[in-house]
XYZ file of C-alpha atoms in Angstrom:
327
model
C 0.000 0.000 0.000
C 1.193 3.611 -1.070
C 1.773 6.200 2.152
C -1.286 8.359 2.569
C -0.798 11.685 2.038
C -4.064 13.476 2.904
C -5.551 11.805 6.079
C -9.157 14.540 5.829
C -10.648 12.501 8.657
C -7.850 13.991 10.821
C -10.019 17.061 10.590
C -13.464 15.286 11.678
C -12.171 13.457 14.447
C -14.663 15.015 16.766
C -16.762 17.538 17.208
C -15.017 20.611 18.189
C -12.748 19.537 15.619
C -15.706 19.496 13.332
C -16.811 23.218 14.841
C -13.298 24.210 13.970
C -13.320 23.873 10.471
C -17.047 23.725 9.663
C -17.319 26.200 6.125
C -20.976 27.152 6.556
C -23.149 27.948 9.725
C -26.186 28.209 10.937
C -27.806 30.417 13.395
C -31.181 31.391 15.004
C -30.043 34.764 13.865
C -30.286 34.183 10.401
C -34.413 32.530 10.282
C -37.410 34.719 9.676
C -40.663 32.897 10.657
C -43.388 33.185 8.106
C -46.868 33.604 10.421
C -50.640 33.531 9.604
C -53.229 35.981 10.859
C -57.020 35.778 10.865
C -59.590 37.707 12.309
C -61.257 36.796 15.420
C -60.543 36.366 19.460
C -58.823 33.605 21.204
C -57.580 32.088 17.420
C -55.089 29.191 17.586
C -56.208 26.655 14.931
C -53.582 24.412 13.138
C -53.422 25.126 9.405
C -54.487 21.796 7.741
C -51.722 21.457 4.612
C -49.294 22.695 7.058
C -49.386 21.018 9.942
C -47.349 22.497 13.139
C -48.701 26.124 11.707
C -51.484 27.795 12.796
C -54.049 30.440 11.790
C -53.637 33.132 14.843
C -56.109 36.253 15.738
C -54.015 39.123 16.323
C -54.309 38.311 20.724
C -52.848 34.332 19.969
C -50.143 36.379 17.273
C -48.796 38.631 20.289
C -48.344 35.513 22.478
C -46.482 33.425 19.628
C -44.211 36.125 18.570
C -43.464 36.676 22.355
C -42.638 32.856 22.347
C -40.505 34.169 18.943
C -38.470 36.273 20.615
C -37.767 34.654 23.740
C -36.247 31.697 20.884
C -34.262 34.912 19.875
C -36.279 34.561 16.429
C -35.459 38.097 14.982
C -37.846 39.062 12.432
C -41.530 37.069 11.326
C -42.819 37.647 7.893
C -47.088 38.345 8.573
C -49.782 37.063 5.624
C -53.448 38.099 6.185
C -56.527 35.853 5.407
C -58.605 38.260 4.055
C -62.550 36.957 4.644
C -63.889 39.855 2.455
C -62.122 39.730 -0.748
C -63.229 41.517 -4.071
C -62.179 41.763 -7.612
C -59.602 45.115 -6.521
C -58.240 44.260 -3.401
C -59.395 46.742 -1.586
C -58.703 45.132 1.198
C -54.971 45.195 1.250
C -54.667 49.027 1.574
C -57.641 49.750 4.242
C -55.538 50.814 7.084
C -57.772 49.083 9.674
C -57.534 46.136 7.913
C -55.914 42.696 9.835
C -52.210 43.261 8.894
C -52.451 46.772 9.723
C -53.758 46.337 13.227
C -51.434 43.083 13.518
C -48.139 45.416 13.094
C -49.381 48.147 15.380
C -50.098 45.696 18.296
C -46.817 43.800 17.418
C -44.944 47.155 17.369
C -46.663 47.958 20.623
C -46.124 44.658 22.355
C -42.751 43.074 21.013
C -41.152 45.980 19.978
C -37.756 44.601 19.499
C -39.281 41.974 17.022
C -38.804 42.829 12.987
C -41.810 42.824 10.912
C -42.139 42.173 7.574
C -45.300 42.133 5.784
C -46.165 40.363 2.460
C -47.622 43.057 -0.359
C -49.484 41.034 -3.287
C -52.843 40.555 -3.569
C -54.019 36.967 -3.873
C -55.298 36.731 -0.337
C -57.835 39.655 -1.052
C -58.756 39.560 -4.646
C -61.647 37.144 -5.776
C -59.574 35.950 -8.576
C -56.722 34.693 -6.198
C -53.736 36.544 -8.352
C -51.106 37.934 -7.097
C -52.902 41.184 -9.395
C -55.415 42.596 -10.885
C -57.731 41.007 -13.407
C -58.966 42.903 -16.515
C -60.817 40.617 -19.163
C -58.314 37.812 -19.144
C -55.162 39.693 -18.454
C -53.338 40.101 -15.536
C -52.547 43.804 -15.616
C -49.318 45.523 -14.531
C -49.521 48.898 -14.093
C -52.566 48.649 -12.622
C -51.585 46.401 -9.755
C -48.387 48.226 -9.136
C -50.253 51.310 -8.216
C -52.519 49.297 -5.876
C -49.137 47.099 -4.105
C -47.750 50.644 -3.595
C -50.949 52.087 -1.372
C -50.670 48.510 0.122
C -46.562 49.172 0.845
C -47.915 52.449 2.325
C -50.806 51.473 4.421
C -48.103 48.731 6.100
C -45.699 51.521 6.227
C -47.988 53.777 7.880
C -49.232 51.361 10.942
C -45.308 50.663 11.589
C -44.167 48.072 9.133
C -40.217 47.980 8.977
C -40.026 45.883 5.800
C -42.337 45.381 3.324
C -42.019 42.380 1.017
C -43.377 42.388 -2.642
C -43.917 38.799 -3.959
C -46.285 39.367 -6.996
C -43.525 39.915 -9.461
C -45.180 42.185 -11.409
C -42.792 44.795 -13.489
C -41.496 47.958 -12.351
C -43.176 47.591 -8.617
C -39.381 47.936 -6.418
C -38.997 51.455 -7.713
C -42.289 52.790 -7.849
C -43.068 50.938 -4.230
C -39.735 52.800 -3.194
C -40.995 55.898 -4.748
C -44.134 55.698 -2.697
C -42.504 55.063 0.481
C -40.552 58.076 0.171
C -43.092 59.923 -0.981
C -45.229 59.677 2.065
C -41.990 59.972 4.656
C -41.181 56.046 5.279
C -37.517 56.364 3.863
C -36.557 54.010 6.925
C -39.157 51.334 5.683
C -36.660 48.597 3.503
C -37.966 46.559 1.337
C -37.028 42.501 0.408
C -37.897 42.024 -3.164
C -39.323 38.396 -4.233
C -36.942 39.406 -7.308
C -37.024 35.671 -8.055
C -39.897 33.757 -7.769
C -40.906 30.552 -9.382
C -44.025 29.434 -10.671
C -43.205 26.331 -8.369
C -45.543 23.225 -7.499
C -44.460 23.728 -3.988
C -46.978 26.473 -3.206
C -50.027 24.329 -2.514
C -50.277 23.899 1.073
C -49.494 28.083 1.543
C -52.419 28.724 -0.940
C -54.682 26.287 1.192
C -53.391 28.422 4.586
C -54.905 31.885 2.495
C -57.216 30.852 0.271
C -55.506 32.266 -2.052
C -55.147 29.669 -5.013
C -56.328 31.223 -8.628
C -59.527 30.436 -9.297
C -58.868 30.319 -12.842
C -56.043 29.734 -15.398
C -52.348 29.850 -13.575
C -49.764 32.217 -12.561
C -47.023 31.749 -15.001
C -47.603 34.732 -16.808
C -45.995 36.987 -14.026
C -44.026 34.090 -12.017
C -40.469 32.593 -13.516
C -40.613 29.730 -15.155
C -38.560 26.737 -13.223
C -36.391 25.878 -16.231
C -34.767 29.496 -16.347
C -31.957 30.837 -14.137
C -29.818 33.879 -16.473
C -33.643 35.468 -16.230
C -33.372 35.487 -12.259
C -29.952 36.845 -12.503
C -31.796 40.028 -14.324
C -34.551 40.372 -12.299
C -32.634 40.188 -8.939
C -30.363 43.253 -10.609
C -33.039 44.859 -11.824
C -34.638 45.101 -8.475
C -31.832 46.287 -6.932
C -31.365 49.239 -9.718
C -34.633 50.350 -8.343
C -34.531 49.983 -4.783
C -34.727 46.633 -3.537
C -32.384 46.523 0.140
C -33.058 42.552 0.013
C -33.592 40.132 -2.680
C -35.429 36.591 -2.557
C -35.062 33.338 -4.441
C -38.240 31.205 -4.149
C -38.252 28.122 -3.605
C -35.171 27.500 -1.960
C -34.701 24.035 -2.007
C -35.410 23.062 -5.795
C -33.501 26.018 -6.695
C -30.154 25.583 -4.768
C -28.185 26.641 -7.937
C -29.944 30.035 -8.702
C -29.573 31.186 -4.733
C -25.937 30.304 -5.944
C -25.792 32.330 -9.285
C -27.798 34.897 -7.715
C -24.890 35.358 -4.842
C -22.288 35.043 -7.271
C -23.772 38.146 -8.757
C -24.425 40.512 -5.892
C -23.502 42.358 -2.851
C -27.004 42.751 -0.838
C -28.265 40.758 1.413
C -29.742 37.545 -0.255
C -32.868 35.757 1.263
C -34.440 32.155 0.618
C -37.739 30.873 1.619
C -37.829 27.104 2.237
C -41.794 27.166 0.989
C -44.495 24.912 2.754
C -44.228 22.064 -0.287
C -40.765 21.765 0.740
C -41.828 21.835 4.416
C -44.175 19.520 4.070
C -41.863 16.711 1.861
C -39.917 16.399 4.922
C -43.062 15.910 7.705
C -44.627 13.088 5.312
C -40.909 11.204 5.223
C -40.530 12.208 8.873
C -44.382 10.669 9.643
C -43.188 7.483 7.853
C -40.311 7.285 9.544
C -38.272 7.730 6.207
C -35.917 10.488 7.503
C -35.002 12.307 11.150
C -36.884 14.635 11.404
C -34.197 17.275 12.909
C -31.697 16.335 11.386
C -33.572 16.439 7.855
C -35.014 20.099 8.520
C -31.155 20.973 9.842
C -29.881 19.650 6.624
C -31.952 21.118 4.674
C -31.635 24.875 6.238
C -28.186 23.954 6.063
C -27.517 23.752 2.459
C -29.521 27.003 1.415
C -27.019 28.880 3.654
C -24.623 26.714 2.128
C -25.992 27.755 -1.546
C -25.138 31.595 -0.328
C -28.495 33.096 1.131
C -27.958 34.930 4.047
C -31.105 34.685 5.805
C -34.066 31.761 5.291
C -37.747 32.354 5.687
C -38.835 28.599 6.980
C -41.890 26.610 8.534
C -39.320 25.217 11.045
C -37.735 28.436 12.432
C -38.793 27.429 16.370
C -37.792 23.786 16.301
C -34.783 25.131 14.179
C -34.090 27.954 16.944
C -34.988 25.254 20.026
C -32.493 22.702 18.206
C -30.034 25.619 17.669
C -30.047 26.609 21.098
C -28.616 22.843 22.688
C -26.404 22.283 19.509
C -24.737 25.581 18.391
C -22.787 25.352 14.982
């Protein structure tokens, strides 16, 4: 036998070794927990295609995001279930509507807790797109003037971070413009800059209610075989504004979060969606995979793939595992 040369398992003898050298980490520091709120009193009810999430009236929200924080959780992203949709959305903008009065009591409450809100309008439209619906057309212009009174209504009840995922054109720097406009300079925004037109949506749709009820979404999402098109629109958003950028999905999309960070110097952010989420409870539930060490793994390698901060079903168990096994 020829001497060995390169003896690697030298450097994973144990664990601190393991610590020492470890290339990518993971921290409660870097999750965002993506939260559901409904109207009502008293509200804790577990959200059937995503078990382990609930639907929460703003009173159950304050006492989960206290919960949040104590994890050392910083920042929750907040989706509305709006009950009274119509065919404009009006409800996204009314500044007494649910998200509205969820960031003022969260701001009130928890102040040290960072809020993001989602702006696109599938959960209030009757037509369940992300915009507005003239003849058969989902219009641009037209919806990008509505996400911006949205961005402002947030802004206005105390909103630090407002997150566009529609993907309609142009809305970073006219949502930035609007912001301004009104006095919220401090507000950032974190631009879904890519987003797929992914299967993995499904069990988030059935959380909102907010599935199209005709035709599809590919017309303003990315389509799943393209990745020099996310590359543009995550620059583009930048040009106008953007102080985050997204890739979504995260997991089925490991090499644009990648390309993306290859490509720029903002922060980059990755939401591990509730398809993805839910792959691993099913193995888990058949006792196919661990279920930590699956959901560790998995949070792992989108850090690994170069986002910087994950939006993810499992932030808790991820922050309560975190918190007994530091990386």
């Amino acid at each position: 036998m020829q001497p060995i040369t390169h003896r690697y398992r030298r450097n994973r003898t144990n664990e601190a070794m393991r610590r020492l050298v470890r290339e990518t980490t993971l921290s409660t520091g870097d999750l965002i927990y993506p939260m559901f709120v409904v109207e009502g009193l008293g509200v804790k009810r577990e959200i059937s295609t995503m078990p382990g999430n609930y639907h929460l009236s703003i009173d159950m929200l304050l006492r989960e995001c206290e919960m949040l924080a104590g994890l050392g959780i910083p920042a929750v992203n907040l989706f509305g279930y709006c009950e009274d949709k119509d065919e404009k959305g009006t409800g996204a903008y009314d500044d007494q509507g649910l998200i509205q009065r969820a960031v003022r009591a969260l701001r009130q409450e928890i102040p040290e807790l960072y809020l993001q809100t989602d702006i696109a309008l599938d959960p209030y439209t009757t037509t369940g797109h992300d915009g507005l619906v003239v003849g058969d057309e989902i219009v641009n212009d037209e919806t990008v003037d509505v996400l911006c009174r949205m961005a402002v209504s947030h802004a206005a009840a105390g909103v630090h971070m407002v997150s566009p995922s529609d993907m309609m054109d142009g809305r970073i720097g006219a949502i930035r413009k609007a912001l301004d406009a009104e006095g919220f300079e401090k507000v950032s925004i974190m631009s879904y800059a890519a987003k797929y037109a992914s299967s993995f949506y499904g069990p988030f749709r059935g959380a909102l209610d907010s599935a199209p009820r005709s035709g599809d979404k590919k017309t303003y999402q990315m389509d799943p075989a393209n990745v020099r098109e996310a590359v543009k629109e995550v620059l583009l958003d930048i040009e106008e504004g953007a102080d985050v950028v997204m890739v979504k999905p995260a997991l089925a999309y490991l090499d644009v979060i990648h390309e993306v960070r290859r490509h720029i110097q903002v922060p980059l952010a990755a939401y591990h969606v509730s398809g993805e989420y839910g792959m691993i409870l099913a193995a888990a539930e058949k006792g196919w995979v661990d279920k930590e060490r699956a959901m560790l793994e998995a949070t792992l390698a989108i850090k690994r793939a170069g986002a910087d901060m994950v939006l993810t079903y499992f932030a808790p168990e991820l922050a309560r595992y975190l918190a007994d096994h530091p990386m």
